[in-house]
């Protein structure tokens, strides 16, 4: 049978899945993205309330690869990303604050929120939000997917891309395929995150910097969300705990985590906020990935992975995501792109015979 326009399902609407889907669609494939959350973006995410917003996943992204540079230029032209030039410091021990020398690193953010580039990428894709894929079934006619919320999807797919964190990909794939060591996901590190709001007039944390790498205690990163371009709403700060602290307190309840991290923030001179929301990222960063943030006290890094993506042509299943490619936003986008190229090559080979 000649498949003239392969029908590809992409599980996961983070940057890797959207990048893969866009490249496949641009090459003529039909694509359908299934995303369990209410919208696309994954860990490039922003929490919003009635009068506030705060990026609580990726804080910024950097550019090393020229292909990603071109993509970021497209995002800038569309008005969904731009440079963030924070007053950045490093807090090396309680009370000491070393201003970071101006570095040559260009830091980008989504505008008006971190999830904006994902929204732009998704805008001309078929994305089914609120679909948590819980089962994949294969027969001679192709792949069928079942979601927790909507049951078995009516379409049959020629190929399936898993663009979810490695441990979540394993849950879906392991019952179907024996994965080799090379295809088995690396561990991922957690990150407890707090979003703080200051609404009381006259009460602000104004330390003379916008963001800080914190190299002691439970905190690893703090940032004033309003210092990023295009932000609106109440004064908001994000606090991210180190990987080591987050792992040690992974199963703590929100209340205990808030108490510990707010105490550490108070030691930096911050007044108590009016409202706090906690979020636990169980799978924040690949344990063997790269990081732009020196948040690694305790993370135990190994050299980064260089696989980019995994494609299993016999069953037409692929995996992409930052965890395969290095752990950053840029790596996620490149991984999705790399997998799309492999799918296209493979499908062309198998469909033209
Ligand atoms: C706290 C934190 C701070 C970070 N800071 C930075 C930073 O400063 N700079 C940087 O470059 N990177 C940073 N990162 C990493 C960056 O966010 C990721 O590299 C990137 O967003 C990963 O994209 P992805 O598409 O590979 O995965 P994800 O964004 O995780 O996308 C996977 C998607 O799959 C969905 N999904 C999962 N399971 C299912 C299922 N069964 N069915 C349907 N959908 C499913 C998820 O909801 C999610 O939307 C940070 C991450 C975190 C968590």
PDB file of N, CA and C and ligand atoms in Angstrom, residues 11-17 34-37 41-44 56-62 131-134 163-165 168 172 191 193 240 281 283-285 292-293 320-323 327-330 332, ligand 1:
ATOM      1  N   UNK A  11       2.144  12.598  20.651  1.00  0.00           N
ATOM      2  CA  UNK A  11       1.674  12.638  22.038  1.00  0.00           C
ATOM      3  C   UNK A  11       2.553  13.615  22.808  1.00  0.00           C
ATOM      4  N   UNK A  12       1.967  14.723  23.242  1.00  0.00           N
ATOM      5  CA  UNK A  12       2.721  15.740  23.977  1.00  0.00           C
ATOM      6  C   UNK A  12       2.833  17.028  23.183  1.00  0.00           C
ATOM      7  N   UNK A  13       2.254  18.088  23.740  1.00  0.00           N
ATOM      8  CA  UNK A  13       2.255  19.394  23.067  1.00  0.00           C
ATOM      9  C   UNK A  13       3.228  20.370  23.704  1.00  0.00           C
ATOM     10  N   UNK A  14       4.388  19.864  24.168  1.00  0.00           N
ATOM     11  CA  UNK A  14       5.475  20.751  24.571  1.00  0.00           C
ATOM     12  C   UNK A  14       6.256  21.169  23.329  1.00  0.00           C
ATOM     13  N   UNK A  15       7.381  21.810  23.549  1.00  0.00           N
ATOM     14  CA  UNK A  15       8.102  22.355  22.400  1.00  0.00           C
ATOM     15  C   UNK A  15       8.598  21.258  21.455  1.00  0.00           C
ATOM     16  N   UNK A  16       9.027  20.122  21.995  1.00  0.00           N
ATOM     17  CA  UNK A  16       9.526  19.044  21.138  1.00  0.00           C
ATOM     18  C   UNK A  16       8.408  18.504  20.249  1.00  0.00           C
ATOM     19  N   UNK A  17       7.248  18.239  20.839  1.00  0.00           N
ATOM     20  CA  UNK A  17       6.133  17.702  20.061  1.00  0.00           C
ATOM     21  C   UNK A  17       5.653  18.694  19.008  1.00  0.00           C
ATOM     22  N   UNK A  34      -1.795  15.301  20.641  1.00  0.00           N
ATOM     23  CA  UNK A  34      -2.616  15.022  21.829  1.00  0.00           C
ATOM     24  C   UNK A  34      -1.885  15.550  23.054  1.00  0.00           C
ATOM     25  N   UNK A  35      -2.524  16.436  23.788  1.00  0.00           N
ATOM     26  CA  UNK A  35      -1.882  17.074  24.943  1.00  0.00           C
ATOM     27  C   UNK A  35      -2.791  16.908  26.160  1.00  0.00           C
ATOM     28  N   UNK A  36      -2.199  16.482  27.255  1.00  0.00           N
ATOM     29  CA  UNK A  36      -3.051  16.220  28.424  1.00  0.00           C
ATOM     30  C   UNK A  36      -3.490  17.493  29.141  1.00  0.00           C
ATOM     31  N   UNK A  37      -2.695  18.551  29.031  1.00  0.00           N
ATOM     32  CA  UNK A  37      -3.045  19.799  29.723  1.00  0.00           C
ATOM     33  C   UNK A  37      -4.109  20.577  28.938  1.00  0.00           C
ATOM     34  N   UNK A  41       2.451  23.799  25.425  1.00  0.00           N
ATOM     35  CA  UNK A  41       3.549  24.522  26.084  1.00  0.00           C
ATOM     36  C   UNK A  41       4.388  23.638  26.969  1.00  0.00           C
ATOM     37  N   UNK A  42       3.756  22.674  27.650  1.00  0.00           N
ATOM     38  CA  UNK A  42       4.510  21.783  28.530  1.00  0.00           C
ATOM     39  C   UNK A  42       5.248  22.557  29.597  1.00  0.00           C
ATOM     40  N   UNK A  43       6.550  22.304  29.696  1.00  0.00           N
ATOM     41  CA  UNK A  43       7.345  22.962  30.744  1.00  0.00           C
ATOM     42  C   UNK A  43       7.722  24.403  30.383  1.00  0.00           C
ATOM     43  N   UNK A  44       7.406  24.851  29.171  1.00  0.00           N
ATOM     44  CA  UNK A  44       7.518  26.292  28.854  1.00  0.00           C
ATOM     45  C   UNK A  44       6.182  26.898  29.246  1.00  0.00           C
ATOM     46  N   UNK A  56       6.411  29.530  35.485  1.00  0.00           N
ATOM     47  CA  UNK A  56       6.839  28.657  36.585  1.00  0.00           C
ATOM     48  C   UNK A  56       7.620  27.437  36.115  1.00  0.00           C
ATOM     49  N   UNK A  57       7.831  27.316  34.809  1.00  0.00           N
ATOM     50  CA  UNK A  57       8.723  26.268  34.301  1.00  0.00           C
ATOM     51  C   UNK A  57       9.993  26.931  33.800  1.00  0.00           C
ATOM     52  N   UNK A  58      10.295  26.731  32.516  1.00  0.00           N
ATOM     53  CA  UNK A  58      11.497  27.356  31.943  1.00  0.00           C
ATOM     54  C   UNK A  58      11.470  28.859  32.208  1.00  0.00           C
ATOM     55  N   UNK A  59      12.604  29.388  32.608  1.00  0.00           N
ATOM     56  CA  UNK A  59      12.693  30.805  32.976  1.00  0.00           C
ATOM     57  C   UNK A  59      13.117  31.668  31.806  1.00  0.00           C
ATOM     58  N   UNK A  60      13.931  31.111  30.961  1.00  0.00           N
ATOM     59  CA  UNK A  60      14.395  31.807  29.752  1.00  0.00           C
ATOM     60  C   UNK A  60      15.009  30.741  28.859  1.00  0.00           C
ATOM     61  N   UNK A  61      15.337  31.107  27.636  1.00  0.00           N
ATOM     62  CA  UNK A  61      16.042  30.132  26.800  1.00  0.00           C
ATOM     63  C   UNK A  61      17.171  30.818  26.071  1.00  0.00           C
ATOM     64  N   UNK A  62      18.162  30.019  25.730  1.00  0.00           N
ATOM     65  CA  UNK A  62      19.351  30.522  25.043  1.00  0.00           C
ATOM     66  C   UNK A  62      19.441  29.861  23.677  1.00  0.00           C
ATOM     67  N   UNK A 131      -6.374  15.675  26.435  1.00  0.00           N
ATOM     68  CA  UNK A 131      -6.329  14.270  26.021  1.00  0.00           C
ATOM     69  C   UNK A 131      -5.077  13.627  26.618  1.00  0.00           C
ATOM     70  N   UNK A 132      -5.240  12.895  27.714  1.00  0.00           N
ATOM     71  CA  UNK A 132      -4.116  12.165  28.312  1.00  0.00           C
ATOM     72  C   UNK A 132      -4.078  10.775  27.699  1.00  0.00           C
ATOM     73  N   UNK A 133      -3.089  10.520  26.886  1.00  0.00           N
ATOM     74  CA  UNK A 133      -3.032   9.211  26.226  1.00  0.00           C
ATOM     75  C   UNK A 133      -2.579   8.157  27.241  1.00  0.00           C
ATOM     76  N   UNK A 134      -3.396   7.122  27.372  1.00  0.00           N
ATOM     77  CA  UNK A 134      -3.114   6.086  28.371  1.00  0.00           C
ATOM     78  C   UNK A 134      -2.850   4.729  27.736  1.00  0.00           C
ATOM     79  N   UNK A 163       6.350  12.599  22.527  1.00  0.00           N
ATOM     80  CA  UNK A 163       7.110  13.808  22.849  1.00  0.00           C
ATOM     81  C   UNK A 163       6.826  14.188  24.297  1.00  0.00           C
ATOM     82  N   UNK A 164       7.050  13.229  25.176  1.00  0.00           N
ATOM     83  CA  UNK A 164       6.778  13.411  26.612  1.00  0.00           C
ATOM     84  C   UNK A 164       8.067  13.100  27.360  1.00  0.00           C
ATOM     85  N   UNK A 165       8.205  13.562  28.612  1.00  0.00           N
ATOM     86  CA  UNK A 165       9.407  13.208  29.361  1.00  0.00           C
ATOM     87  C   UNK A 165       9.646  11.703  29.364  1.00  0.00           C
ATOM     88  N   UNK A 168       7.677   9.109  31.312  1.00  0.00           N
ATOM     89  CA  UNK A 168       6.280   8.981  30.880  1.00  0.00           C
ATOM     90  C   UNK A 168       6.193   8.215  29.558  1.00  0.00           C
ATOM     91  N   UNK A 172       4.139   4.309  28.592  1.00  0.00           N
ATOM     92  CA  UNK A 172       3.302   3.985  27.438  1.00  0.00           C
ATOM     93  C   UNK A 172       3.917   2.889  26.566  1.00  0.00           C
ATOM     94  N   UNK A 191      11.751  19.567  40.582  1.00  0.00           N
ATOM     95  CA  UNK A 191      11.957  20.966  40.988  1.00  0.00           C
ATOM     96  C   UNK A 191      10.681  21.491  41.654  1.00  0.00           C
ATOM     97  N   UNK A 193       8.603  24.523  42.940  1.00  0.00           N
ATOM     98  CA  UNK A 193       8.546  25.924  42.507  1.00  0.00           C
ATOM     99  C   UNK A 193       7.450  26.652  43.273  1.00  0.00           C
ATOM    100  N   UNK A 240      12.615  28.815  42.725  1.00  0.00           N
ATOM    101  CA  UNK A 240      12.813  27.406  42.361  1.00  0.00           C
ATOM    102  C   UNK A 240      13.814  26.781  43.313  1.00  0.00           C
ATOM    103  N   UNK A 281       7.351  20.038  40.049  1.00  0.00           N
ATOM    104  CA  UNK A 281       7.721  19.437  38.763  1.00  0.00           C
ATOM    105  C   UNK A 281       8.413  18.118  39.086  1.00  0.00           C
ATOM    106  N   UNK A 283       9.215  15.855  36.872  1.00  0.00           N
ATOM    107  CA  UNK A 283      10.210  15.645  35.809  1.00  0.00           C
ATOM    108  C   UNK A 283      10.606  17.008  35.249  1.00  0.00           C
ATOM    109  N   UNK A 284      11.502  17.704  35.933  1.00  0.00           N
ATOM    110  CA  UNK A 284      11.858  19.059  35.499  1.00  0.00           C
ATOM    111  C   UNK A 284      12.972  19.053  34.470  1.00  0.00           C
ATOM    112  N   UNK A 285      14.064  18.395  34.782  1.00  0.00           N
ATOM    113  CA  UNK A 285      15.249  18.444  33.918  1.00  0.00           C
ATOM    114  C   UNK A 285      15.887  17.064  33.834  1.00  0.00           C
ATOM    115  N   UNK A 292      21.419  26.015  31.593  1.00  0.00           N
ATOM    116  CA  UNK A 292      21.910  27.386  31.539  1.00  0.00           C
ATOM    117  C   UNK A 292      22.014  27.950  32.940  1.00  0.00           C
ATOM    118  N   UNK A 293      21.253  27.344  33.841  1.00  0.00           N
ATOM    119  CA  UNK A 293      21.259  27.855  35.203  1.00  0.00           C
ATOM    120  C   UNK A 293      22.191  27.007  36.056  1.00  0.00           C
ATOM    121  N   UNK A 320      10.940  11.922  21.158  1.00  0.00           N
ATOM    122  CA  UNK A 320      11.750  13.142  21.132  1.00  0.00           C
ATOM    123  C   UNK A 320      11.500  13.908  22.423  1.00  0.00           C
ATOM    124  N   UNK A 321      12.352  14.876  22.685  1.00  0.00           N
ATOM    125  CA  UNK A 321      12.201  15.668  23.904  1.00  0.00           C
ATOM    126  C   UNK A 321      13.549  16.139  24.397  1.00  0.00           C
ATOM    127  N   UNK A 322      13.509  17.095  25.297  1.00  0.00           N
ATOM    128  CA  UNK A 322      14.766  17.653  25.801  1.00  0.00           C
ATOM    129  C   UNK A 322      15.631  16.599  26.472  1.00  0.00           C
ATOM    130  N   UNK A 323      15.001  15.592  27.076  1.00  0.00           N
ATOM    131  CA  UNK A 323      15.761  14.588  27.828  1.00  0.00           C
ATOM    132  C   UNK A 323      16.656  13.750  26.920  1.00  0.00           C
ATOM    133  N   UNK A 327      18.422  18.859  27.507  1.00  0.00           N
ATOM    134  CA  UNK A 327      17.726  19.365  28.690  1.00  0.00           C
ATOM    135  C   UNK A 327      17.264  20.797  28.649  1.00  0.00           C
ATOM    136  N   UNK A 328      17.442  21.463  27.519  1.00  0.00           N
ATOM    137  CA  UNK A 328      17.008  22.865  27.452  1.00  0.00           C
ATOM    138  C   UNK A 328      15.891  23.021  26.420  1.00  0.00           C
ATOM    139  N   UNK A 329      15.297  24.202  26.419  1.00  0.00           N
ATOM    140  CA  UNK A 329      14.260  24.546  25.444  1.00  0.00           C
ATOM    141  C   UNK A 329      14.800  24.332  24.021  1.00  0.00           C
ATOM    142  N   UNK A 330      15.982  24.835  23.765  1.00  0.00           N
ATOM    143  CA  UNK A 330      16.583  24.682  22.440  1.00  0.00           C
ATOM    144  C   UNK A 330      16.716  23.201  22.070  1.00  0.00           C
ATOM    145  N   UNK A 332      14.922  20.719  23.123  1.00  0.00           N
ATOM    146  CA  UNK A 332      13.599  20.143  22.845  1.00  0.00           C
ATOM    147  C   UNK A 332      13.196  20.437  21.403  1.00  0.00           C
TER     148      UNK A 332
HETATM  149  C1  LIG B   1      11.364  24.441  36.673  1.00  0.00           C
HETATM  150  C2  LIG B   1      11.992  24.359  35.310  1.00  0.00           C
HETATM  151  C3  LIG B   1      12.927  25.313  34.923  1.00  0.00           C
HETATM  152  C4  LIG B   1      13.507  25.257  33.655  1.00  0.00           C
HETATM  153  N1  LIG B   1      14.359  26.245  33.278  1.00  0.00           N
HETATM  154  C5  LIG B   1      14.841  26.252  32.011  1.00  0.00           C
HETATM  155  C6  LIG B   1      15.631  27.339  31.538  1.00  0.00           C
HETATM  156  O1  LIG B   1      15.841  28.321  32.255  1.00  0.00           O
HETATM  157  N2  LIG B   1      16.118  27.285  30.264  1.00  0.00           N
HETATM  158  C7  LIG B   1      15.846  26.213  29.444  1.00  0.00           C
HETATM  159  O2  LIG B   1      16.288  26.234  28.281  1.00  0.00           O
HETATM  160  N3  LIG B   1      15.079  25.195  29.859  1.00  0.00           N
HETATM  161  C8  LIG B   1      14.585  25.184  31.115  1.00  0.00           C
HETATM  162  N4  LIG B   1      13.791  24.158  31.524  1.00  0.00           N
HETATM  163  C9  LIG B   1      13.616  22.994  30.642  1.00  0.00           C
HETATM  164  C10 LIG B   1      12.600  23.274  29.518  1.00  0.00           C
HETATM  165  O3  LIG B   1      11.396  23.697  30.068  1.00  0.00           O
HETATM  166  C11 LIG B   1      12.440  21.984  28.738  1.00  0.00           C
HETATM  167  O4  LIG B   1      13.701  21.634  28.203  1.00  0.00           O
HETATM  168  C12 LIG B   1      11.450  22.024  27.579  1.00  0.00           C
HETATM  169  O5  LIG B   1      10.351  22.857  27.816  1.00  0.00           O
HETATM  170  C13 LIG B   1      11.035  20.581  27.323  1.00  0.00           C
HETATM  171  O6  LIG B   1      10.130  20.485  26.237  1.00  0.00           O
HETATM  172  P1  LIG B   1       9.581  19.052  25.819  1.00  0.00           P
HETATM  173  O7  LIG B   1       8.630  19.266  24.709  1.00  0.00           O
HETATM  174  O8  LIG B   1      10.723  18.124  25.595  1.00  0.00           O
HETATM  175  O9  LIG B   1       8.823  18.489  27.114  1.00  0.00           O
HETATM  176  P2  LIG B   1       7.562  19.082  27.862  1.00  0.00           P
HETATM  177  O10 LIG B   1       7.582  20.547  27.811  1.00  0.00           O
HETATM  178  O11 LIG B   1       7.536  18.417  29.203  1.00  0.00           O
HETATM  179  O12 LIG B   1       6.323  18.581  26.992  1.00  0.00           O
HETATM  180  C14 LIG B   1       5.739  17.310  27.168  1.00  0.00           C
HETATM  181  C15 LIG B   1       4.237  17.474  27.051  1.00  0.00           C
HETATM  182  O13 LIG B   1       3.640  16.187  27.053  1.00  0.00           O
HETATM  183  C16 LIG B   1       2.436  16.264  27.787  1.00  0.00           C
HETATM  184  N5  LIG B   1       2.125  14.886  28.200  1.00  0.00           N
HETATM  185  C17 LIG B   1       2.796  14.104  29.088  1.00  0.00           C
HETATM  186  N6  LIG B   1       2.231  12.876  29.145  1.00  0.00           N
HETATM  187  C18 LIG B   1       1.176  12.901  28.283  1.00  0.00           C
HETATM  188  C19 LIG B   1       0.207  11.925  27.904  1.00  0.00           C
HETATM  189  N7  LIG B   1       0.195  10.683  28.419  1.00  0.00           N
HETATM  190  N8  LIG B   1      -0.720  12.287  26.985  1.00  0.00           N
HETATM  191  C20 LIG B   1      -0.735  13.533  26.449  1.00  0.00           C
HETATM  192  N9  LIG B   1       0.176  14.494  26.782  1.00  0.00           N
HETATM  193  C21 LIG B   1       1.118  14.167  27.676  1.00  0.00           C
HETATM  194  C22 LIG B   1       2.755  17.211  28.931  1.00  0.00           C
HETATM  195  O14 LIG B   1       1.580  17.769  29.477  1.00  0.00           O
HETATM  196  C23 LIG B   1       3.618  18.239  28.215  1.00  0.00           C
HETATM  197  O15 LIG B   1       2.862  19.311  27.695  1.00  0.00           O
HETATM  198  C24 LIG B   1      13.164  24.199  32.769  1.00  0.00           C
HETATM  199  C25 LIG B   1      12.212  23.268  33.161  1.00  0.00           C
HETATM  200  C26 LIG B   1      11.618  23.342  34.411  1.00  0.00           C
HETATM  201  C27 LIG B   1      10.554  22.353  34.786  1.00  0.00           C
END
